[in-house]
């Protein structure tokens, strides 16, 4: 938020704050928690883009500024009209492409959105433009964490603050008991099982909510 304010002052753009905490909790966070509690692995970014950024926020922008204004975001994606409807395309910078996270956004919402970075390369183009403009955050390190968790916290510990921990067994593919997990939400499919004492790592390949078990395989 402080970066946003500084950039707006530099570019002489009005800055408006919209509080969508309640909407985010109801439409994204609580749904994600419910999925994690059931042993699933949801993607909160997909929900957030569909329900919040390109849903509630977009409607609020239209309400405040009018239907003729465009909504520009910093996503690395592109939008084009195909057969009379707005369609989503990948960004030119394939390393930074974010079209997957926008896959659930409706065509109607895309019709009111522009993606200025969609045809640019981040390292070569975007940062150079930011430097030439004199923006203070032109060389700021990228943020890679989940937005509601942050970058310096373990995700399983964060979820444990909201979900009850129900430890269970981790079973090998041939039926051996390898150890214990701290809740079905603590590991996801494809993640290391966190079992020590083995030369080769074990990876979670299945979960069984009915028995509260995780199943793991090596390599």
Short mmCIF file of C-alpha atoms in Angstrom, two decimals:
data_model
loop_
_atom_site.label_atom_id
_atom_site.label_comp_id
_atom_site.label_asym_id
_atom_site.label_seq_id
_atom_site.Cartn_x
_atom_site.Cartn_y
_atom_site.Cartn_z
CA UNK A 1 0.00 0.00 0.00
CA UNK A 2 2.88 2.38 0.77
CA UNK A 3 4.45 1.53 -2.61
CA UNK A 4 1.13 2.24 -4.33
CA UNK A 5 0.88 5.65 -2.68
CA UNK A 6 4.46 6.57 -3.62
CA UNK A 7 3.94 5.55 -7.25
CA UNK A 8 0.68 7.49 -7.44
CA UNK A 9 2.36 10.62 -6.08
CA UNK A 10 5.17 10.23 -8.60
CA UNK A 11 2.75 9.86 -11.52
CA UNK A 12 0.27 12.39 -10.15
CA UNK A 13 -2.55 9.82 -10.07
CA UNK A 14 -5.35 9.83 -7.52
CA UNK A 15 -5.20 6.91 -5.11
CA UNK A 16 -8.37 5.29 -3.72
CA UNK A 17 -8.51 2.58 -1.06
CA UNK A 18 -11.29 -0.03 -1.22
CA UNK A 19 -11.69 -2.30 1.82
CA UNK A 20 -12.79 -5.77 0.71
CA UNK A 21 -11.73 -7.75 3.78
CA UNK A 22 -15.24 -9.06 4.44
CA UNK A 23 -15.79 -10.06 0.82
CA UNK A 24 -12.40 -11.78 0.67
CA UNK A 25 -13.09 -13.74 3.84
CA UNK A 26 -16.49 -14.93 2.65
CA UNK A 27 -15.71 -15.60 -1.02
CA UNK A 28 -12.10 -16.81 -0.89
CA UNK A 29 -10.50 -17.50 2.48
CA UNK A 30 -13.32 -19.43 4.19
CA UNK A 31 -13.86 -21.56 1.07
CA UNK A 32 -10.14 -22.33 0.86
CA UNK A 33 -10.04 -23.29 4.55
CA UNK A 34 -12.96 -25.66 4.06
CA UNK A 35 -11.14 -27.36 1.19
CA UNK A 36 -7.91 -27.65 3.17
CA UNK A 37 -9.84 -29.18 6.07
CA UNK A 38 -11.13 -31.86 3.68
CA UNK A 39 -7.60 -32.69 2.53
CA UNK A 40 -7.89 -30.92 -0.80
CA UNK A 41 -5.47 -28.38 -2.27
CA UNK A 42 -7.43 -25.33 -3.44
CA UNK A 43 -6.04 -22.43 -5.44
CA UNK A 44 -7.06 -19.22 -3.62
CA UNK A 45 -5.61 -17.07 -6.42
CA UNK A 46 -8.17 -18.39 -8.90
CA UNK A 47 -11.01 -17.58 -6.50
CA UNK A 48 -9.57 -14.19 -5.61
CA UNK A 49 -9.27 -13.09 -9.22
CA UNK A 50 -12.75 -14.31 -10.12
CA UNK A 51 -14.66 -13.13 -7.06
CA UNK A 52 -12.66 -10.17 -5.74
CA UNK A 53 -10.32 -8.43 -8.21
CA UNK A 54 -12.43 -9.02 -11.32
CA UNK A 55 -15.69 -9.25 -9.42
CA UNK A 56 -16.40 -7.02 -6.43
CA UNK A 57 -13.51 -4.61 -7.05
CA UNK A 58 -14.26 -4.22 -10.75
CA UNK A 59 -17.92 -3.49 -9.97
CA UNK A 60 -16.90 -0.96 -7.32
CA UNK A 61 -14.63 0.81 -9.81
CA UNK A 62 -17.48 1.02 -12.28
CA UNK A 63 -19.80 2.33 -9.55
CA UNK A 64 -17.37 5.04 -8.47
CA UNK A 65 -15.96 6.11 -11.81
CA UNK A 66 -18.58 5.09 -14.33
CA UNK A 67 -18.93 2.35 -16.96
CA UNK A 68 -16.64 4.02 -19.50
CA UNK A 69 -13.47 3.64 -17.45
CA UNK A 70 -11.09 0.73 -17.94
CA UNK A 71 -9.64 -1.49 -15.24
CA UNK A 72 -5.88 -1.97 -15.78
CA UNK A 73 -3.96 -4.61 -13.81
CA UNK A 74 -0.34 -5.73 -13.69
CA UNK A 75 -1.01 -9.34 -14.68
CA UNK A 76 1.18 -10.90 -17.36
CA UNK A 77 -1.70 -11.90 -19.65
CA UNK A 78 -3.53 -10.61 -22.71
CA UNK A 79 -7.15 -10.20 -23.70
CA UNK A 80 -8.49 -10.16 -27.27
CA UNK A 81 -11.95 -10.29 -28.81
CA UNK A 82 -12.81 -13.55 -30.53
CA UNK A 83 -16.23 -14.01 -32.10
CA UNK A 84 -17.55 -10.90 -30.40
CA UNK A 85 -16.41 -11.92 -26.89
CA UNK A 86 -13.31 -11.14 -24.84
CA UNK A 87 -10.96 -14.11 -24.59
CA UNK A 88 -7.92 -14.69 -22.39
CA UNK A 89 -4.45 -15.31 -23.84
CA UNK A 90 -1.07 -16.02 -22.33
CA UNK A 91 1.38 -13.20 -21.74
CA UNK A 92 4.31 -12.78 -24.13
CA UNK A 93 6.74 -13.38 -21.26
CA UNK A 94 6.14 -17.11 -20.78
CA UNK A 95 8.29 -17.18 -17.65
CA UNK A 96 5.93 -14.70 -15.97
CA UNK A 97 2.67 -15.69 -17.66
CA UNK A 98 -0.27 -15.47 -15.24
CA UNK A 99 -3.15 -16.44 -17.52
CA UNK A 100 -3.72 -19.66 -15.55
CA UNK A 101 -4.64 -17.64 -12.47
CA UNK A 102 -7.17 -15.67 -14.52
CA UNK A 103 -8.77 -18.74 -16.10
CA UNK A 104 -11.98 -18.42 -14.07
CA UNK A 105 -12.56 -14.71 -14.87
CA UNK A 106 -15.66 -14.24 -16.99
CA UNK A 107 -15.60 -12.91 -20.54
CA UNK A 108 -17.81 -10.04 -19.40
CA UNK A 109 -15.20 -8.96 -16.86
CA UNK A 110 -12.34 -9.32 -19.34
CA UNK A 111 -14.25 -7.05 -21.70
CA UNK A 112 -13.70 -4.19 -19.23
CA UNK A 113 -10.03 -4.92 -18.46
CA UNK A 114 -6.68 -4.12 -20.05
CA UNK A 115 -3.34 -5.80 -19.32
CA UNK A 116 -0.57 -3.27 -20.13
CA UNK A 117 2.20 -5.75 -19.22
CA UNK A 118 0.84 -8.60 -21.33
CA UNK A 119 3.04 -7.83 -24.33
CA UNK A 120 6.16 -6.91 -22.34
CA UNK A 121 9.11 -8.87 -20.97
CA UNK A 122 9.53 -8.21 -17.26
CA UNK A 123 13.31 -8.12 -16.96
CA UNK A 124 13.97 -6.22 -20.17
CA UNK A 125 10.92 -3.99 -20.62
CA UNK A 126 8.96 -3.46 -17.42
CA UNK A 127 11.85 -2.70 -15.09
CA UNK A 128 13.48 -0.46 -17.70
CA UNK A 129 10.27 1.57 -18.08
CA UNK A 130 9.98 1.82 -14.29
CA UNK A 131 13.59 3.04 -14.01
CA UNK A 132 13.17 5.56 -16.82
CA UNK A 133 10.05 6.88 -15.08
CA UNK A 134 11.92 7.21 -11.80
CA UNK A 135 9.78 4.81 -9.78
CA UNK A 136 11.31 3.96 -6.43
CA UNK A 137 10.39 0.26 -6.68
CA UNK A 138 11.81 -0.37 -10.16
CA UNK A 139 14.31 -2.91 -8.83
CA UNK A 140 12.32 -4.19 -5.88
CA UNK A 141 12.56 -7.92 -5.25
CA UNK A 142 9.55 -9.94 -6.39
CA UNK A 143 6.97 -11.16 -3.91
CA UNK A 144 6.48 -14.92 -4.20
CA UNK A 145 4.36 -15.77 -1.15
CA UNK A 146 0.63 -16.45 -0.94
CA UNK A 147 -0.97 -13.07 -0.32
CA UNK A 148 -2.77 -13.90 2.94
CA UNK A 149 0.19 -15.83 4.40
CA UNK A 150 3.27 -13.78 3.58
CA UNK A 151 6.73 -14.95 2.61
CA UNK A 152 8.30 -15.70 5.98
CA UNK A 153 5.79 -18.16 7.43
CA UNK A 154 5.40 -21.89 6.94
CA UNK A 155 2.10 -22.53 5.26
CA UNK A 156 1.15 -25.52 7.41
CA UNK A 157 1.77 -23.50 10.58
CA UNK A 158 -0.41 -20.71 9.23
CA UNK A 159 -3.28 -23.12 8.49
CA UNK A 160 -2.93 -24.66 11.96
CA UNK A 161 -4.06 -21.32 13.39
CA UNK A 162 -7.45 -21.79 11.71
CA UNK A 163 -7.89 -25.57 11.41
CA UNK A 164 -7.87 -28.21 14.11
CA UNK A 165 -4.88 -30.54 13.87
CA UNK A 166 -5.83 -34.19 13.62
CA UNK A 167 -2.66 -36.29 13.40
CA UNK A 168 -2.75 -39.47 11.35
CA UNK A 169 -0.57 -42.14 9.80
CA UNK A 170 1.60 -41.86 6.70
CA UNK A 171 1.51 -45.22 4.91
CA UNK A 172 3.82 -46.50 2.18
CA UNK A 173 2.48 -47.89 -1.09
CA UNK A 174 3.12 -51.41 0.23
CA UNK A 175 1.37 -50.86 3.57
CA UNK A 176 4.22 -49.89 5.93
CA UNK A 177 3.62 -47.24 8.58
CA UNK A 178 6.24 -44.57 7.88
CA UNK A 179 5.34 -41.94 10.44
CA UNK A 180 2.72 -39.36 11.38
CA UNK A 181 1.29 -36.22 9.83
CA UNK A 182 -0.24 -33.28 11.74
CA UNK A 183 -3.42 -33.04 9.69
CA UNK A 184 -4.48 -33.71 6.10
CA UNK A 185 -3.96 -30.02 5.35
CA UNK A 186 -0.30 -30.14 6.39
CA UNK A 187 0.89 -31.82 3.18
CA UNK A 188 -0.35 -31.76 -0.39
CA UNK A 189 -0.08 -34.23 -3.26
CA UNK A 190 3.46 -34.24 -4.63
CA UNK A 191 4.99 -32.65 -1.53
CA UNK A 192 7.72 -34.35 0.48
CA UNK A 193 6.32 -36.34 3.39
CA UNK A 194 8.87 -34.97 5.87
CA UNK A 195 10.00 -38.43 6.96
CA UNK A 196 13.58 -38.60 8.24
CA UNK A 197 15.97 -41.54 8.36
CA UNK A 198 15.76 -42.54 4.69
CA UNK A 199 18.33 -42.05 1.95
CA UNK A 200 15.62 -41.31 -0.64
CA UNK A 201 12.81 -38.88 0.05
CA UNK A 202 9.18 -39.92 0.39
CA UNK A 203 6.46 -37.98 -1.44
CA UNK A 204 2.74 -37.82 -0.74
CA UNK A 205 0.74 -39.34 -3.59
CA UNK A 206 -2.72 -39.76 -2.03
CA UNK A 207 -4.90 -38.81 0.92
CA UNK A 208 -7.74 -40.77 2.51
CA UNK A 209 -10.06 -38.51 4.54
CA UNK A 210 -12.15 -41.45 5.81
CA UNK A 211 -9.16 -42.91 7.69
CA UNK A 212 -7.18 -39.65 8.03
CA UNK A 213 -4.26 -41.30 6.27
CA UNK A 214 -1.70 -40.05 3.80
CA UNK A 215 0.08 -42.36 1.39
CA UNK A 216 3.68 -41.87 0.29
CA UNK A 217 6.08 -43.28 -2.26
CA UNK A 218 9.81 -42.80 -2.80
CA UNK A 219 11.29 -40.96 -5.78
#
